[in-house]
Structures are given as structure tokens and as C-alpha cells.
Amino acid sequence: MTDDKVTANFWFDPVCPWAWMTSRWMLEVEKQRDVQVRWNIMSLQVLNEPKVDELPERYAEAIRDGGWWEPVRIVAAAEREFGNEVVGKLYTALGTRFHNRGLDRGEEVYADAVAEAGLPATLVEARKSTEFDDDIRASHKRGIDLVGQEVGTPVIAVPGADGELVAFFGPVVTPAPKGEAAAKLWDGTLLVASTPGFFELKRTRTQDPIFD
């Protein structure tokens, strides 16, 4: 990473389709602006555990059976062993299968994604291990501490006017902008981050994620 590049910290859970859309936008931003994304784990499992009884049943069931732990555990295991440099590649491999290809989570899908990322198959064993849960919770907490409690994934943190990190939930967008459109959205993100006291822009979502 060169000194003149802006670092964008991005928190994701591989199972979140909206985080996936935003992450594809950030990859496009890297092509258009002097930006380097640092990928960080966030966990929908951790986020929703305290309020599981308030969730729609299909989400509550996923929390209760613990299935959302598995992908982030694999990512956390990869990061611990090989460093943050592998996180983005593994996220792309997992997310392409979950979202673009619509594959169900499972050992075979995990193994295929791990192999595509050039990582050892033994990482798949982490899906059932609690060994990495403290790492996941710590990474999740770093993002939440920056942005606050009333959010989900994704979370993005960028430099504000004084150089301190300013974090937002989002941007939530579909489909992921490309080319100059991606760059303009990035420029706008930096603009609002540099505006003291800016907190929120929001409207009701009227589209599902559009994967391409």
C-alpha cells in the first residue's frame, strides 16, 4: 500500500447480500481512485444474538442454530494464519457462491471457495470451532465502536476532516455502481465524512440486491 492511498476499512459478514453489493462497489472504487480497502469481519450472529426474539422467524432460526458462525469462522481462521491480505480474496470466493450463484452454505461450498482463494483445505475445519469466536467478536466490536449500535452490515470507515476515522452503515446500493459512477459515490462518501455533525441519509429500499 502506498502512502498516498486512502484506506477504507470495510466490515462485512459473508452471508449479508447488502454488504456484498457494497463490497463490489468498493472493489470498483479501488480501480478509479487511490484507495485501498482493508477488509474486516463483522458478524450478524454476534449483532443479532441479544435481540433474537425480536427478529423475523427465518432470521431468528438462523441465529438459534448458529449457522451464521461458519463462514466468518473460516475467514477468521484464514486471517489468523495468513494475515489480512487473504481476507478480501476469501470473501470474494465465498460471496460469489452465496450471492451470485445462490449456493447454500455447506462444507463442499466452503472447500471450493477456500481452494479458489489459494488457501489450504484445512481451514474449512474452523467452521465448527469456537477457537476463533473471540477474534470475530473483537473485530465486530471495533466496527461497532466506530459506528454505533443501531446498524447492521456493511460498515465503512473513512478519514474525516481531521483525519480521524468516520464510520457509516452503508452505503446500501443496488446494483453496485461501476466506473465513474462508483468513483462519484466514493467522492460523496468522503464529502459527508468530512462534514462535521453529518450522521444519516436514508430512504426505504424498494429493490432487492441485483447481482451481476
Short mmCIF file of C-alpha atoms in Angstrom, two decimals:
data_model
loop_
_atom_site.label_atom_id
_atom_site.label_comp_id
_atom_site.label_asym_id
_atom_site.label_seq_id
_atom_site.Cartn_x
_atom_site.Cartn_y
_atom_site.Cartn_z
CA MET A 1 0.00 0.00 0.00
CA THR A 2 1.43 3.41 -0.94
CA ASP A 3 1.36 6.35 1.44
CA ASP A 4 -0.85 8.45 -0.82
CA LYS A 5 -3.66 5.90 -0.88
CA VAL A 6 -6.73 6.40 1.29
CA THR A 7 -7.55 3.38 3.45
CA ALA A 8 -11.20 2.38 3.57
CA ASN A 9 -11.95 -0.02 6.41
CA PHE A 10 -14.85 -2.25 5.47
CA TRP A 11 -16.71 -4.55 7.87
CA PHE A 12 -18.68 -7.43 6.36
CA ASP A 13 -20.38 -10.71 7.09
CA PRO A 14 -20.07 -13.06 4.09
CA VAL A 15 -23.74 -14.05 4.34
CA CYS A 16 -25.10 -10.48 4.05
CA PRO A 17 -26.26 -9.67 0.49
CA TRP A 18 -26.22 -5.90 1.06
CA ALA A 19 -22.65 -5.98 2.35
CA TRP A 20 -21.79 -7.99 -0.75
CA MET A 21 -23.22 -5.31 -3.03
CA THR A 22 -21.29 -2.56 -1.25
CA SER A 23 -18.08 -4.59 -1.27
CA ARG A 24 -18.27 -4.96 -5.05
CA TRP A 25 -18.63 -1.19 -5.28
CA MET A 26 -15.50 -0.78 -3.16
CA LEU A 27 -13.53 -3.04 -5.49
CA GLU A 28 -14.58 -0.78 -8.34
CA VAL A 29 -13.54 2.28 -6.32
CA GLU A 30 -10.05 0.80 -5.97
CA LYS A 31 -9.80 0.90 -9.79
CA GLN A 32 -10.97 4.51 -10.04
CA ARG A 33 -9.36 6.26 -7.07
CA ASP A 34 -6.22 5.96 -4.93
CA VAL A 35 -7.97 3.79 -2.38
CA GLN A 36 -7.03 0.57 -0.60
CA VAL A 37 -9.73 -1.47 1.13
CA ARG A 38 -8.92 -3.17 4.41
CA TRP A 39 -11.40 -5.99 4.95
CA ASN A 40 -12.69 -6.61 8.48
CA ILE A 41 -15.03 -9.25 9.86
CA MET A 42 -18.41 -8.28 11.24
CA SER A 43 -20.85 -10.93 12.47
CA LEU A 44 -24.60 -10.94 12.00
CA GLN A 45 -24.63 -13.75 14.57
CA VAL A 46 -23.00 -11.51 17.18
CA LEU A 47 -25.07 -8.49 16.16
CA ASN A 48 -28.41 -10.25 16.47
CA GLU A 49 -27.89 -12.59 19.43
CA PRO A 50 -29.15 -10.03 22.01
CA LYS A 51 -32.37 -9.39 20.06
CA VAL A 52 -33.11 -12.79 18.58
CA ASP A 53 -36.68 -12.83 19.92
CA GLU A 54 -37.45 -9.61 18.04
CA LEU A 55 -36.33 -10.90 14.63
CA PRO A 56 -38.45 -12.38 11.83
CA GLU A 57 -38.60 -16.12 12.35
CA ARG A 58 -36.34 -17.04 9.42
CA TYR A 59 -33.57 -14.87 10.84
CA ALA A 60 -34.21 -15.95 14.41
CA GLU A 61 -33.91 -19.58 13.36
CA ALA A 62 -30.55 -18.91 11.72
CA ILE A 63 -29.28 -17.27 14.89
CA ARG A 64 -30.53 -20.05 17.14
CA ASP A 65 -28.95 -22.84 15.09
CA GLY A 66 -25.64 -20.95 14.86
CA GLY A 67 -25.27 -21.43 11.11
CA TRP A 68 -24.10 -17.87 10.54
CA TRP A 69 -20.97 -18.57 12.57
CA GLU A 70 -19.49 -20.91 9.99
CA PRO A 71 -18.36 -18.59 7.15
CA VAL A 72 -16.90 -15.93 9.46
CA ARG A 73 -15.02 -18.57 11.44
CA ILE A 74 -13.36 -19.75 8.24
CA VAL A 75 -12.41 -16.17 7.34
CA ALA A 76 -11.12 -15.53 10.88
CA ALA A 77 -9.01 -18.68 10.76
CA ALA A 78 -7.54 -17.62 7.42
CA GLU A 79 -6.71 -14.17 8.72
CA ARG A 80 -5.04 -15.50 11.85
CA GLU A 81 -2.84 -17.91 9.88
CA PHE A 82 -2.10 -15.91 6.74
CA GLY A 83 -2.77 -12.27 7.58
CA ASN A 84 -5.31 -9.70 6.48
CA GLU A 85 -4.07 -9.85 2.89
CA VAL A 86 -6.06 -13.04 2.24
CA VAL A 87 -9.37 -11.83 3.69
CA GLY A 88 -10.60 -9.99 0.61
CA LYS A 89 -9.84 -12.91 -1.72
CA LEU A 90 -11.61 -15.39 0.52
CA TYR A 91 -14.59 -13.06 0.96
CA THR A 92 -14.91 -12.78 -2.82
CA ALA A 93 -14.77 -16.54 -3.24
CA LEU A 94 -17.40 -17.14 -0.56
CA GLY A 95 -19.67 -14.28 -1.58
CA THR A 96 -19.68 -15.24 -5.25
CA ARG A 97 -21.01 -18.65 -4.27
CA PHE A 98 -23.55 -17.44 -1.72
CA HIS A 99 -24.92 -14.48 -3.65
CA ASN A 100 -24.15 -14.60 -7.37
CA ARG A 101 -24.51 -18.37 -7.67
CA GLY A 102 -27.12 -18.84 -4.95
CA LEU A 103 -25.40 -21.84 -3.36
CA ASP A 104 -26.30 -22.95 0.13
CA ARG A 105 -23.68 -22.78 2.82
CA GLY A 106 -22.02 -26.10 3.47
CA GLU A 107 -18.72 -27.95 3.67
CA GLU A 108 -18.39 -28.54 -0.07
CA VAL A 109 -19.09 -24.90 -0.94
CA TYR A 110 -16.66 -23.71 1.74
CA ALA A 111 -13.96 -26.06 0.46
CA ASP A 112 -14.43 -24.85 -3.10
CA ALA A 113 -14.15 -21.21 -2.01
CA VAL A 114 -11.07 -21.83 0.11
CA ALA A 115 -9.38 -23.58 -2.81
CA GLU A 116 -10.22 -20.73 -5.18
CA ALA A 117 -8.61 -18.29 -2.74
CA GLY A 118 -5.43 -20.40 -2.82
CA LEU A 119 -5.73 -21.42 0.82
CA PRO A 120 -5.39 -24.85 2.47
CA ALA A 121 -8.45 -27.08 2.76
CA THR A 122 -7.85 -27.48 6.49
CA LEU A 123 -9.34 -24.02 7.04
CA VAL A 124 -12.81 -25.48 6.45
CA GLU A 125 -12.49 -27.29 9.78
CA ALA A 126 -12.72 -23.91 11.53
CA ARG A 127 -16.44 -23.69 10.74
CA LYS A 128 -17.32 -25.87 13.75
CA SER A 129 -14.69 -24.50 16.12
CA THR A 130 -15.23 -21.80 18.75
CA GLU A 131 -11.48 -21.10 18.75
CA PHE A 132 -11.90 -18.05 16.52
CA ASP A 133 -15.04 -16.58 18.07
CA ASP A 134 -13.12 -14.15 20.29
CA ASP A 135 -11.30 -12.83 17.20
CA ILE A 136 -14.63 -12.40 15.44
CA ARG A 137 -16.20 -10.61 18.38
CA ALA A 138 -13.18 -8.30 18.70
CA SER A 139 -13.25 -7.34 15.02
CA HIS A 140 -17.01 -6.85 15.18
CA LYS A 141 -16.63 -4.63 18.24
CA ARG A 142 -14.05 -2.42 16.53
CA GLY A 143 -16.55 -1.65 13.78
CA ILE A 144 -19.49 -1.14 16.14
CA ASP A 145 -17.44 1.10 18.43
CA LEU A 146 -16.82 3.39 15.46
CA VAL A 147 -20.34 3.49 14.05
CA GLY A 148 -22.69 2.87 16.99
CA GLN A 149 -25.22 0.21 17.90
CA GLU A 150 -28.19 0.85 15.61
CA VAL A 151 -26.70 -0.59 12.41
CA GLY A 152 -26.08 -3.79 10.50
CA THR A 153 -23.67 -4.73 7.73
CA PRO A 154 -21.89 -3.25 5.91
CA VAL A 155 -19.93 -0.69 7.91
CA ILE A 156 -17.37 1.53 6.22
CA ALA A 157 -14.87 3.79 7.98
CA VAL A 158 -13.01 6.55 6.10
CA PRO A 159 -10.91 9.56 7.08
CA GLY A 160 -12.90 12.63 8.13
CA ALA A 161 -11.95 16.30 8.06
CA ASP A 162 -9.42 15.97 10.87
CA GLY A 163 -8.05 12.63 9.72
CA GLU A 164 -9.96 10.68 12.36
CA LEU A 165 -11.99 7.72 11.14
CA VAL A 166 -15.65 8.41 10.48
CA ALA A 167 -17.84 5.33 10.13
CA PHE A 168 -21.21 4.79 8.47
CA PHE A 169 -23.61 1.96 7.89
CA GLY A 170 -23.66 1.51 4.13
CA PRO A 171 -23.80 2.87 1.56
CA VAL A 172 -26.60 0.44 0.75
CA VAL A 173 -26.87 0.34 -3.03
CA THR A 174 -28.03 -1.95 -5.82
CA PRO A 175 -26.73 -2.74 -8.32
CA ALA A 176 -23.13 -1.96 -7.41
CA PRO A 177 -22.04 1.18 -9.32
CA LYS A 178 -19.21 0.82 -11.79
CA GLY A 179 -16.70 3.11 -13.43
CA GLU A 180 -17.10 6.81 -12.84
CA ALA A 181 -20.43 6.24 -11.09
CA ALA A 182 -18.59 4.22 -8.44
CA ALA A 183 -15.98 6.94 -8.12
CA LYS A 184 -18.61 9.67 -7.67
CA LEU A 185 -20.32 7.73 -4.89
CA TRP A 186 -16.94 7.36 -3.20
CA ASP A 187 -16.26 11.08 -3.53
CA GLY A 188 -19.63 11.74 -1.94
CA THR A 189 -18.83 9.37 0.90
CA LEU A 190 -15.63 11.30 1.65
CA LEU A 191 -17.57 14.56 1.41
CA VAL A 192 -20.17 13.62 4.02
CA ALA A 193 -17.46 12.11 6.23
CA SER A 194 -15.65 15.46 6.21
CA THR A 195 -18.82 17.36 7.20
CA PRO A 196 -18.88 17.83 10.99
CA GLY A 197 -22.12 16.64 12.52
CA PHE A 198 -23.29 14.65 9.49
CA PHE A 199 -24.98 11.42 10.56
CA GLU A 200 -27.52 9.99 8.16
CA LEU A 201 -29.19 9.90 4.76
CA LYS A 202 -31.79 7.18 4.29
CA ARG A 203 -34.82 6.10 2.29
CA THR A 204 -36.89 2.93 2.12
CA ARG A 205 -35.39 0.16 -0.01
CA THR A 206 -37.61 -0.67 -2.98
CA GLN A 207 -35.33 -3.22 -4.69
CA ASP A 208 -33.68 -6.47 -3.72
CA PRO A 209 -29.94 -6.86 -4.33
CA ILE A 210 -29.13 -7.16 -8.03
CA PHE A 211 -26.18 -9.50 -8.51
CA ASP A 212 -24.24 -9.34 -11.75
#
